[in-house]
Coordinates of N, CA and C in Angstrom, one line a residue:
X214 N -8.8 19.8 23.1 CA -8.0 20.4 22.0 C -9.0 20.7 20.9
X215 N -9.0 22.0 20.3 CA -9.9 22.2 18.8 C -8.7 22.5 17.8
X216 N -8.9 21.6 17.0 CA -8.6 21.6 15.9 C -9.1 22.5 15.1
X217 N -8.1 24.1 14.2 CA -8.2 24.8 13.5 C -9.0 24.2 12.2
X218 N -7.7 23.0 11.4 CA -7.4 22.7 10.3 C -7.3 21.6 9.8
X219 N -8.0 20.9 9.7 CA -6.8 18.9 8.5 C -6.9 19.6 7.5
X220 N -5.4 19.4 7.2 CA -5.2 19.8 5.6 C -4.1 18.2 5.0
X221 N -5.1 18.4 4.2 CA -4.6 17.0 3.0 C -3.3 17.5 2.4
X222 N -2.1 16.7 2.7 CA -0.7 16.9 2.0 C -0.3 15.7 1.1
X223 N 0.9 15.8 0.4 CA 1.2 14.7 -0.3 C 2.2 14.6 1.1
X224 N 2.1 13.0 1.3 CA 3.1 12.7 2.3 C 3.6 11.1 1.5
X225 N 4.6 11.0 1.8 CA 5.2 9.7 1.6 C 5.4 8.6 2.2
X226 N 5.1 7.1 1.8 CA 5.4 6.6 2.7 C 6.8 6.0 3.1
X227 N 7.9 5.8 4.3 CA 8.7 5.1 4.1 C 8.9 3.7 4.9
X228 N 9.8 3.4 4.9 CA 10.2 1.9 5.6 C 11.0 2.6 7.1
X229 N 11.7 3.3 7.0 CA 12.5 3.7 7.8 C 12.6 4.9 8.5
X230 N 13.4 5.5 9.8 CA 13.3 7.0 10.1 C 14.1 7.6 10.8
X231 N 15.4 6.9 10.0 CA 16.3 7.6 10.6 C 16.4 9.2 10.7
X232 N 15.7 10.0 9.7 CA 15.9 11.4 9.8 C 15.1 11.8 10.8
X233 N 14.3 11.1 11.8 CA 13.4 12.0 12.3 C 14.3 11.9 13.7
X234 N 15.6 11.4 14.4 CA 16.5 11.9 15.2 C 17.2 13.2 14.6
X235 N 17.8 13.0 13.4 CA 18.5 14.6 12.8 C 17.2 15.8 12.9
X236 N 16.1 15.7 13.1 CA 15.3 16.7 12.8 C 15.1 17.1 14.0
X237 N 15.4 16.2 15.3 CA 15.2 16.6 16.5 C 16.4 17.6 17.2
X238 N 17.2 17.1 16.4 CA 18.9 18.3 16.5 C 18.9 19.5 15.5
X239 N 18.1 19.7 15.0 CA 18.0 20.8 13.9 C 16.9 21.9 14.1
X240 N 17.2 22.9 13.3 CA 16.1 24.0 14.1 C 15.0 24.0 12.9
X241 N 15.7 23.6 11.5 CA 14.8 23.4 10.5 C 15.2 21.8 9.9
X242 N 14.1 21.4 9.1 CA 14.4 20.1 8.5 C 13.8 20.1 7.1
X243 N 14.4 19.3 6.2 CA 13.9 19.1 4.9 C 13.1 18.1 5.2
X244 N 13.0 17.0 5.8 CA 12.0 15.9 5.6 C 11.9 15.5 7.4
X245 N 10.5 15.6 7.2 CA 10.3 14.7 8.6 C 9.0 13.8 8.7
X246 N 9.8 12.6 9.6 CA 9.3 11.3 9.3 C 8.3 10.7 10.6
X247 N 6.9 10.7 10.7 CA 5.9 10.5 11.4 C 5.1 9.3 11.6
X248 N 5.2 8.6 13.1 CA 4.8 8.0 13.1 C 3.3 7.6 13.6
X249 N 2.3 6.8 13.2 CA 1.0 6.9 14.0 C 1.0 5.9 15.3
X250 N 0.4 6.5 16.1 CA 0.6 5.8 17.6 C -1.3 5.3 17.8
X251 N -2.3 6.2 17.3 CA -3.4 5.6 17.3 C -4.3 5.3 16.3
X252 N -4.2 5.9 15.4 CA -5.4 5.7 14.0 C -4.8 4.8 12.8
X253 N -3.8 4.5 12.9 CA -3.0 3.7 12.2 C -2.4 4.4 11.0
X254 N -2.8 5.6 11.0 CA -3.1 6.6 9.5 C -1.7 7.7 10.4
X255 N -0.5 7.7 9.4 CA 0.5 8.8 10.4 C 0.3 10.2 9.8
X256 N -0.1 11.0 10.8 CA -0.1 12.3 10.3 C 0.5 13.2 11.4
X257 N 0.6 14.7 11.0 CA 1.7 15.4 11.7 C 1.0 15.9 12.3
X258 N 0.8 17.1 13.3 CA 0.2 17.7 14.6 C 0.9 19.0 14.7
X259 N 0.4 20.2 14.2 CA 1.0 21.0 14.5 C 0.4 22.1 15.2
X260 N 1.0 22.4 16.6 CA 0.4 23.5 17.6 C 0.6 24.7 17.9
X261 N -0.2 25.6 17.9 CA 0.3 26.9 18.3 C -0.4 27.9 19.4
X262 N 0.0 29.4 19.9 CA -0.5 29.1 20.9 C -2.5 29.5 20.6
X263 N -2.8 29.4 19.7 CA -4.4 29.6 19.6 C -4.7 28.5 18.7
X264 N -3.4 27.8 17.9 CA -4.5 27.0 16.4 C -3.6 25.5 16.6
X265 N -4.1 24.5 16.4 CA -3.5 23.3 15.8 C -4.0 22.8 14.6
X266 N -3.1 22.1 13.8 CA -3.1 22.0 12.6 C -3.3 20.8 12.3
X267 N -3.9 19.8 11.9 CA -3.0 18.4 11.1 C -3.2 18.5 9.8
X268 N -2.0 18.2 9.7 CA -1.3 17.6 8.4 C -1.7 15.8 7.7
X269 N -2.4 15.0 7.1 CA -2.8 14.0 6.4 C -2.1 13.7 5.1
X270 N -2.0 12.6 5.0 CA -1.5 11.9 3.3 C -2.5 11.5 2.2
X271 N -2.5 12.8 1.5 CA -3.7 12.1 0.2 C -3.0 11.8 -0.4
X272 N -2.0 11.2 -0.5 CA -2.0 10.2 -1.9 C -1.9 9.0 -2.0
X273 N -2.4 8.1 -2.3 CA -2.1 6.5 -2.3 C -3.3 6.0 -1.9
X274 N -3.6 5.0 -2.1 CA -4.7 4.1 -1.2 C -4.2 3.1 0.3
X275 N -4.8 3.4 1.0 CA -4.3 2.3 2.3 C -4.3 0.6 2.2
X276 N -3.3 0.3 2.1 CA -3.6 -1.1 1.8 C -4.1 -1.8 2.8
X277 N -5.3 -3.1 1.8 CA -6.4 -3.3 3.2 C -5.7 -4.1 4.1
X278 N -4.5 -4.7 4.5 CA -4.4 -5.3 5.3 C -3.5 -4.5 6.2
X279 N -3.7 -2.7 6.3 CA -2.9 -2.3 7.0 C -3.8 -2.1 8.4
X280 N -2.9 -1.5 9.5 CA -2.8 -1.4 11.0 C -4.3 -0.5 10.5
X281 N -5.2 0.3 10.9 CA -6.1 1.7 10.5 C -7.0 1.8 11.3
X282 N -7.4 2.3 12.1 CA -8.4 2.5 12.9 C -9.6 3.7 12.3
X283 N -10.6 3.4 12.0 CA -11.5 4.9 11.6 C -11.8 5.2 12.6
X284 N -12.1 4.4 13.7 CA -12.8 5.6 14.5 C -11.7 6.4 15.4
X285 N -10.9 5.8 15.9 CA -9.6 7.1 16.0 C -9.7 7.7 15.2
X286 N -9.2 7.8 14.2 CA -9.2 9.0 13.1 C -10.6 9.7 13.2
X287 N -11.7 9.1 13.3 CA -13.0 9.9 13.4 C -12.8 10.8 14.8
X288 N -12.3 10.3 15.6 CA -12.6 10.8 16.7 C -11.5 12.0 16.7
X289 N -10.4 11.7 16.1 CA -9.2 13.0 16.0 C -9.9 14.1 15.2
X290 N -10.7 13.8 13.7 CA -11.0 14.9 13.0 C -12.1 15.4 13.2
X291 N -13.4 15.1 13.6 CA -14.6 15.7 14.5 C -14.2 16.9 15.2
X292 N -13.2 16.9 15.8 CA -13.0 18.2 16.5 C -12.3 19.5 15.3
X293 N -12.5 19.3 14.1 CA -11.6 20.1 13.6 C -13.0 21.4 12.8
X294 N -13.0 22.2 12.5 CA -13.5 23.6 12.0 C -13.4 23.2 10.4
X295 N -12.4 23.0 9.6 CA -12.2 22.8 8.5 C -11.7 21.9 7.8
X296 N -11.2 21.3 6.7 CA -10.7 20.8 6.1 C -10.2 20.8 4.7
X297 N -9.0 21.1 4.6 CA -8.2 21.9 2.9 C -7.5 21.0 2.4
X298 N -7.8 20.8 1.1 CA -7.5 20.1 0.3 C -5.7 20.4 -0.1
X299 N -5.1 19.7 -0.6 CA -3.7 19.8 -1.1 C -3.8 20.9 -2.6
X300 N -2.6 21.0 -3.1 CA -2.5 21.9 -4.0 C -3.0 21.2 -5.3
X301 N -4.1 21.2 -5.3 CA -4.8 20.4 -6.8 C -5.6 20.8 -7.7
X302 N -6.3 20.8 -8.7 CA -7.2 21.4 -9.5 C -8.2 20.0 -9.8
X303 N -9.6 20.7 -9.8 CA -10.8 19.8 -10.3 C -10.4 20.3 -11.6
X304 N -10.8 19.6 -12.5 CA -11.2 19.7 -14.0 C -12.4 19.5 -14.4
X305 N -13.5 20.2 -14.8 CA -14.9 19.5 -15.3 C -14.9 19.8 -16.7
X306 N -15.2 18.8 -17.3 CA -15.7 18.2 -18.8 C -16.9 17.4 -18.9
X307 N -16.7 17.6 -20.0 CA -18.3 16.4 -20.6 C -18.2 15.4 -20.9
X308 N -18.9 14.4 -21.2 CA -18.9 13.2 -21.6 C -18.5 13.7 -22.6
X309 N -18.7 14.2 -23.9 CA -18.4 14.3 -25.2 C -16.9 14.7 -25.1
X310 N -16.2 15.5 -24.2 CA -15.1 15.7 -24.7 C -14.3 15.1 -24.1
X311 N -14.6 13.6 -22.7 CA -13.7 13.1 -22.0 C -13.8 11.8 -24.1
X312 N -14.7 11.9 -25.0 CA -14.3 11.4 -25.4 C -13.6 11.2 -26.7
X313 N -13.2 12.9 -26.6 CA -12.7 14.1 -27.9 C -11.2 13.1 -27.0
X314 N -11.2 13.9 -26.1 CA -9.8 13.8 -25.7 C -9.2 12.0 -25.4
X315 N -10.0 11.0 -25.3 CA -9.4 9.8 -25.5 C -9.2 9.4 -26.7
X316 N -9.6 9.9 -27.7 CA -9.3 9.8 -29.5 C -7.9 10.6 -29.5
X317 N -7.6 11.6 -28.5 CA -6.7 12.2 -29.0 C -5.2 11.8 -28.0
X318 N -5.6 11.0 -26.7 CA -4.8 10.2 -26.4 C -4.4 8.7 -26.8
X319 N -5.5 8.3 -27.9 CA -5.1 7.3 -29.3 C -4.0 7.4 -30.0
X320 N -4.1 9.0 -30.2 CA -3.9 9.5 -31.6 C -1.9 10.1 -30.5
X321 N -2.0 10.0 -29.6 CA -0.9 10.9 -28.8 C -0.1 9.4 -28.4
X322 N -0.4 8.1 -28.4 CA 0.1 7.1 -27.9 C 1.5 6.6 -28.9
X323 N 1.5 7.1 -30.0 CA 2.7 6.9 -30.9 C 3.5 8.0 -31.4
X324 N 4.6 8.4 -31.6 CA 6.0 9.2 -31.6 C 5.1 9.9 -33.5
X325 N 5.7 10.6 -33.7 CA 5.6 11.2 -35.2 C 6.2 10.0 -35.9
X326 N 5.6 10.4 -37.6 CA 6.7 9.3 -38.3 C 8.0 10.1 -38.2
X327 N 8.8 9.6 -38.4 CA 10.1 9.4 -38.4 C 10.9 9.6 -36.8
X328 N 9.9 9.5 -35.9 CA 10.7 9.5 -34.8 C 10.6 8.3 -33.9
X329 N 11.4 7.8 -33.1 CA 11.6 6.8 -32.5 C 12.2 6.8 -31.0
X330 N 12.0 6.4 -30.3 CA 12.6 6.3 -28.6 C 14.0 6.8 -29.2
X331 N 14.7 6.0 -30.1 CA 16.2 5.8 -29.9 C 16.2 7.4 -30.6
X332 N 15.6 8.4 -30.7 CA 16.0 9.4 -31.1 C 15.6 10.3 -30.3
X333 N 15.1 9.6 -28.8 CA 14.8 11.0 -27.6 C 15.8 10.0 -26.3
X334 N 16.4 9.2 -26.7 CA 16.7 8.5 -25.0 C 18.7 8.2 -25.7
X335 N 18.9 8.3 -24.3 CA 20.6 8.1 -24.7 C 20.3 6.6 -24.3
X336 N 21.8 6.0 -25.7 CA 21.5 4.8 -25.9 C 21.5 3.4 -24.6
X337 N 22.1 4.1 -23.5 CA 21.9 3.0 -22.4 C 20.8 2.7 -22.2
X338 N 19.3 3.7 -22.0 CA 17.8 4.1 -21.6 C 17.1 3.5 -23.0
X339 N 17.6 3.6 -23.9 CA 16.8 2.4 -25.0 C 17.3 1.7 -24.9
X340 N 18.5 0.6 -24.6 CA 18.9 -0.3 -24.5 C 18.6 -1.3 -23.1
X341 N 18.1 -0.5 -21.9 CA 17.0 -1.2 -20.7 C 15.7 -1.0 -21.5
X342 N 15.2 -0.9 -22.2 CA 14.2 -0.6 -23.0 C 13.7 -1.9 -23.4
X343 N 14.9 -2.2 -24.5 CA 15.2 -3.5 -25.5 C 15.0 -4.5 -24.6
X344 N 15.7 -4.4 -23.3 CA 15.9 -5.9 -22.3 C 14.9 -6.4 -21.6
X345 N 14.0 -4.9 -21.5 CA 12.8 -5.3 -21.0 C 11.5 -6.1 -22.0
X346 N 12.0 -5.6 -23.0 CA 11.2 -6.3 -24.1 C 11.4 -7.8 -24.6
X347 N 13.0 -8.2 -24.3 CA 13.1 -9.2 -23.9 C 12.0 -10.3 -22.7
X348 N 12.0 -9.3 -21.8 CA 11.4 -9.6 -20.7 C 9.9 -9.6 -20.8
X349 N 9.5 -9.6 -22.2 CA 8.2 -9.2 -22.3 C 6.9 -8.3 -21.6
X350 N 7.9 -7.4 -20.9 CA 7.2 -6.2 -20.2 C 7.0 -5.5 -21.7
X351 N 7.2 -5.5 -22.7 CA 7.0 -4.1 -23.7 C 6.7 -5.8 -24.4
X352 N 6.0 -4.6 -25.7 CA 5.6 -5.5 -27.5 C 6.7 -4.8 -28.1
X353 N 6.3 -5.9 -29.2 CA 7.0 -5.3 -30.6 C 6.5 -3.8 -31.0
X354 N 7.6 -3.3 -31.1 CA 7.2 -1.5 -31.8 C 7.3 -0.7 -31.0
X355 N 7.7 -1.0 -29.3 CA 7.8 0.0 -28.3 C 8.5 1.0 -28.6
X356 N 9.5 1.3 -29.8 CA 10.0 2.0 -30.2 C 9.4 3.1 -30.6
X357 N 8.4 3.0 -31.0 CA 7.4 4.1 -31.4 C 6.3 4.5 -31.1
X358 N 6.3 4.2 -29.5 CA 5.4 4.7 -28.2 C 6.3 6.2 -28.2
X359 N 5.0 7.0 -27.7 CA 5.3 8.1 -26.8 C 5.8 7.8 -25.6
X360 N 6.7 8.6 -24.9 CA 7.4 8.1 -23.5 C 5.9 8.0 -22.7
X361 N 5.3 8.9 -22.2 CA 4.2 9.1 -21.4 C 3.0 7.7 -21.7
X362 N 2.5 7.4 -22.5 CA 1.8 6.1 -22.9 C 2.9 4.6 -22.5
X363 N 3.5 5.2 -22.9 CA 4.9 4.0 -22.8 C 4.9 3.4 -21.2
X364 N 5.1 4.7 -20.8 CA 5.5 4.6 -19.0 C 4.3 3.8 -18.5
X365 N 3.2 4.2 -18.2 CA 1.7 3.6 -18.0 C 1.6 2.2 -18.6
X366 N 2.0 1.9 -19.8 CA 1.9 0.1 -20.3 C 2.6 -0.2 -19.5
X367 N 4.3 0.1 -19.1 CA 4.9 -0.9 -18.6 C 4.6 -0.9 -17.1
X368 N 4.6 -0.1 -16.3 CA 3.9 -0.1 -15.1 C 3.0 -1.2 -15.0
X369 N 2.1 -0.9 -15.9 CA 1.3 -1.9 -15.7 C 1.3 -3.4 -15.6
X370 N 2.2 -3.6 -17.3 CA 3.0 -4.8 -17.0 C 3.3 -5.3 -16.2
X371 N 4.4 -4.7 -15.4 CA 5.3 -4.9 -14.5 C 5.0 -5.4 -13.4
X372 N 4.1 -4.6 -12.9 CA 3.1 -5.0 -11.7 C 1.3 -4.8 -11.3
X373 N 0.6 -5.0 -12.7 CA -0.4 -5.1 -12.6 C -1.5 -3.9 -12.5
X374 N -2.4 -4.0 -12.5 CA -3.2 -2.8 -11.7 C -3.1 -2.5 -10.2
X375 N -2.8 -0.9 -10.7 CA -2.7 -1.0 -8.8 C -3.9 -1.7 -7.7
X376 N -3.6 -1.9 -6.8 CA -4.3 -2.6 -5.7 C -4.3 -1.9 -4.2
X377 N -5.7 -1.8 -3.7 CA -5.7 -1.2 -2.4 C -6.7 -1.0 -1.4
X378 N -6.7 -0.6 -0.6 CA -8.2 -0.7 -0.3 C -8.5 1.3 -0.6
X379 N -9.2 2.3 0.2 CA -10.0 2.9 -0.1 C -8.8 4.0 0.1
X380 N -8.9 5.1 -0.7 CA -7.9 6.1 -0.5 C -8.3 7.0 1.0
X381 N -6.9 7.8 1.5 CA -7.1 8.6 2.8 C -8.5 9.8 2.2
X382 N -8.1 10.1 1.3 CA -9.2 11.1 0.8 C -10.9 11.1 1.1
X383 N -10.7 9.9 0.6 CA -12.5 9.4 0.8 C -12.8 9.1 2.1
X384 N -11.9 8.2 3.0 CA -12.4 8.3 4.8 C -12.2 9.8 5.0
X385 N -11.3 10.7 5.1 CA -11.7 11.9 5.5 C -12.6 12.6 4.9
X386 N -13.1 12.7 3.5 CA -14.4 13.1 2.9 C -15.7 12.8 3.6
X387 N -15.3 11.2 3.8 CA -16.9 10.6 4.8 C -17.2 11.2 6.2
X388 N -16.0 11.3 6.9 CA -15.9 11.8 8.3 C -16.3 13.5 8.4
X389 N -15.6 13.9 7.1 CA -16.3 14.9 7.4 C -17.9 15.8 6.6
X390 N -18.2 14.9 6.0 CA -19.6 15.1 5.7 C -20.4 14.5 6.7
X391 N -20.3 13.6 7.5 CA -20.5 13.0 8.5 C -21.3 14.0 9.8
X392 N -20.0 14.7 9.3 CA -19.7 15.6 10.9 C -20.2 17.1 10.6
X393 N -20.1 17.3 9.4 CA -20.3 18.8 9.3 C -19.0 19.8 9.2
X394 N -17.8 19.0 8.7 CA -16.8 19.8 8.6 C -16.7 20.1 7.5
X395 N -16.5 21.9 7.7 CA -16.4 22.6 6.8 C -15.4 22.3 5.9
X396 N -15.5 21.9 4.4 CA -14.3 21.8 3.2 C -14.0 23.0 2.5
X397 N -13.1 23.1 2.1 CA -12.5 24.0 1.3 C -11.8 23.8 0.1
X398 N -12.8 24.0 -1.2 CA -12.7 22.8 -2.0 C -11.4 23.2 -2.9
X399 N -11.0 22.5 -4.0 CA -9.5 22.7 -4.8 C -10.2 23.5 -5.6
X400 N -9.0 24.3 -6.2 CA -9.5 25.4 -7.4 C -9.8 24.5 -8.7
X401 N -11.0 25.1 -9.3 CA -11.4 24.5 -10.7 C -11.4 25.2 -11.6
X402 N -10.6 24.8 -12.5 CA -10.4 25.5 -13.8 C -10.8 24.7 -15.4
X403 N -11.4 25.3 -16.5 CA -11.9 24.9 -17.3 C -10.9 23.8 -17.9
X404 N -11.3 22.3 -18.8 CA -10.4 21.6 -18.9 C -9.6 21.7 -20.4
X405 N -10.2 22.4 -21.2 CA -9.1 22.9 -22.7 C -7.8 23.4 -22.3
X406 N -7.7 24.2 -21.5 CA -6.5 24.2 -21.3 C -5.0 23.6 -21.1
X407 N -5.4 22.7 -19.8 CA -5.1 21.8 -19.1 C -5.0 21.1 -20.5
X408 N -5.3 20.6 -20.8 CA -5.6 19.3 -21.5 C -4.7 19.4 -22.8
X409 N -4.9 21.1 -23.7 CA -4.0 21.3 -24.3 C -2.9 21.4 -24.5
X410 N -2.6 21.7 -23.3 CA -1.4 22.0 -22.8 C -0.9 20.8 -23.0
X411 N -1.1 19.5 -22.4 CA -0.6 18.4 -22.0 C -0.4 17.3 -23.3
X412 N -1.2 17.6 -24.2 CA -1.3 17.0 -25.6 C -0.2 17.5 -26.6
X413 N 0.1 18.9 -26.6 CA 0.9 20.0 -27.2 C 2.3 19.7 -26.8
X414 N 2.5 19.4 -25.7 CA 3.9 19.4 -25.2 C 4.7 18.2 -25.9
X415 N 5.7 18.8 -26.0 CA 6.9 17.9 -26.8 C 7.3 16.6 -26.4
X416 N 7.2 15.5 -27.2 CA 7.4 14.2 -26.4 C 8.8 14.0 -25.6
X417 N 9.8 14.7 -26.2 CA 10.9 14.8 -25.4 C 10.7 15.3 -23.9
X418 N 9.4 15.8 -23.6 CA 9.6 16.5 -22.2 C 9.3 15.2 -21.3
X419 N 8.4 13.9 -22.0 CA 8.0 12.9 -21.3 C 9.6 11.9 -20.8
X420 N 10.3 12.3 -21.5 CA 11.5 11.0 -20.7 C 11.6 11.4 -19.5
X421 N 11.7 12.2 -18.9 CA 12.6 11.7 -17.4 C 11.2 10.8 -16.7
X422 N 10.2 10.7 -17.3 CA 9.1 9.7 -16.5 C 9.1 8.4 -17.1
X423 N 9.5 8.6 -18.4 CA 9.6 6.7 -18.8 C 11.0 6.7 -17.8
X424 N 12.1 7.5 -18.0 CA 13.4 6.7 -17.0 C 13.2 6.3 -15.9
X425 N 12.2 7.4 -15.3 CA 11.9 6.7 -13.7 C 11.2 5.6 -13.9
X426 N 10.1 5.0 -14.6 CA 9.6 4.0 -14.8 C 10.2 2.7 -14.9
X427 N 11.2 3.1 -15.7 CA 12.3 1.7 -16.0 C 13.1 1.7 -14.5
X428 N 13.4 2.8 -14.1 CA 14.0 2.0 -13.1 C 13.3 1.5 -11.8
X429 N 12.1 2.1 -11.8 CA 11.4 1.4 -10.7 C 11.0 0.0 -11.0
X430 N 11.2 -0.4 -12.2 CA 10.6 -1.8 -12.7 C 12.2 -2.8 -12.2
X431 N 13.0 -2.2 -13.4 CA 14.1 -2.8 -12.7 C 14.7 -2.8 -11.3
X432 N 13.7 -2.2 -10.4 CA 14.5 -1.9 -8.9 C 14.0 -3.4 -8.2
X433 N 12.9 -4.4 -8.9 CA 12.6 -5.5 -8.3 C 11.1 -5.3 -7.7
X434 N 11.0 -6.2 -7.3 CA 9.5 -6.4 -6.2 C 9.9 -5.2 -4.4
X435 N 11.1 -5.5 -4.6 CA 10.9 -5.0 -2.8 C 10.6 -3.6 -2.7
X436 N 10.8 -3.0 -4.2 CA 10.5 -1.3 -4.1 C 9.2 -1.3 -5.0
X437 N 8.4 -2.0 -4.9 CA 7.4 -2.0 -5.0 C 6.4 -2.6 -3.5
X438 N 6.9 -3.2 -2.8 CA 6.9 -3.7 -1.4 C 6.7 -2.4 -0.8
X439 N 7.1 -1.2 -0.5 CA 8.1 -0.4 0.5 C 6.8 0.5 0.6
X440 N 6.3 0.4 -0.5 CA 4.8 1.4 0.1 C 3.6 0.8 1.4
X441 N 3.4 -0.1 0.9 CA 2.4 -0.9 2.0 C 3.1 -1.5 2.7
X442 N 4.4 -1.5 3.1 CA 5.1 -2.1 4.3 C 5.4 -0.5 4.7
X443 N 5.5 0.0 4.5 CA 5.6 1.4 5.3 C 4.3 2.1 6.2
X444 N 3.2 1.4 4.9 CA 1.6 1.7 5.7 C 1.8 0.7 7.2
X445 N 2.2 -0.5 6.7 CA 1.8 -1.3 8.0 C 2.6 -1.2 9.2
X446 N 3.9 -0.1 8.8 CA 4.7 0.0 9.6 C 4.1 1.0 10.2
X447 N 3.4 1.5 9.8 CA 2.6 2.9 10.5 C 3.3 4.1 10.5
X448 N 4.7 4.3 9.0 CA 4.9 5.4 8.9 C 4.6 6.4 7.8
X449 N 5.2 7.7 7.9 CA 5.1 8.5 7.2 C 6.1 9.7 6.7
X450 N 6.4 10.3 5.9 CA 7.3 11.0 5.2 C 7.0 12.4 5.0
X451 N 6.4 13.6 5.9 CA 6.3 15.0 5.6 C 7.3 15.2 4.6

């Protein structure tokens, strides 16, 4: 078999897979769920009659104590012509301005004066807010975090720095510098923009990411479990 293509996707991990019976009765599917049978790493296979494709999960790191085989995986992507990156942008900057722009995510970490959470979040979403503060996941003044700085503290709180062993990215990067497979690198665009952009934007646009935050904190430890028990379950989420 020659492999056309590994192209790096966002894939997800799950616990479960029940949809990948409904996908086998369907001519199309919104989500399909893949299991790995040899590299421990699940990715999709797709064939045609001149090209096959795989499909890989860049995002996350593999937890070290999951199922993984590299040299399967070495020995699956060796045969491939190329390798394309997911839909992402490099950014390059300087030292001077990664440290323009951390003064200015200082300066972006707190709401304007006179504004306050309770004046961007309906009162139920400041009120899990308050409880968590109880809970000492937040300090005194969380009221006058930006949602987006906000989200990042408690995360962290809540469950620490992330932990993992080496992301999908970098063993496919090694295998294929290794090997001689051709990359196809992400588009790079200058970083003022980008960056503008992101600093400019209205803090109201950051809640729906503090809400999801609170409720992944509040969803407990097990949904924080479900990623690396999915790795070790050897699945995957197209």
């Amino acid at each position: 078999m020659r492999v056309a293509s590994v192209v790096l996707v966002a894939l997800s991990a799950v616990t479960a897979a029940p949809q990948a019976a409904a996908a086998q009765n369907t001519a199309t599917a919104d989500e399909i769920v893949v299991t790995a049978r040899r590299t421990g790493l699940p990715f999709w296979k797709v064939t045609g009659p001149t090209t096959t494709i795989l499909l890989l999960p860049a995002d996350g790191a593999i937890p070290e104590d999951a199922n993984f085989s590299l040299a399967a995986l070495t020995e699956t992507l060796r045969q491939a012509d190329q390798l394309l990156y997911p839909g992402r942008t490099s950014i390059s900057l300087s030292p001077f301005k990664m440290i323009g722009y951390y003064m200015r995510w200082r300066k972006m970490s707190s709401l304007p004066k006179g504004t306050t959470l309770a004046n961007l979040l309906p009162p139920r979403d400041f009120a899990r807010l308050a409880a968590l503060r109880e809970r000492n996941l937040l300090k005194d003044g969380f009221e006058k975090k930006h949602p987006f700085p906000l989200s990042v503290e408690l995360k962290r709180a809540a469950f620490g720095e992330p932990r993992g062993g080496r992301s999908v990215i970098q063993f496919v990067e090694r295998i294929a510098e290794d090997h001689g497979i051709r990359r196809v690198p992400p588009t790079a665009i200058a970083s003022k923009p980008v960056v503008n952009a992101f600093y400019q934007t209205d803090p109201k646009a950051y809640v729906p990411c503090l809400q999801a935050t609170v409720d992944l904190v509040d969803s407990g430890p097990a949904a924080r479990a479900r990623h690396p028990r999915a790795w070790k379950e050897r699945r995957g989420r197209v």
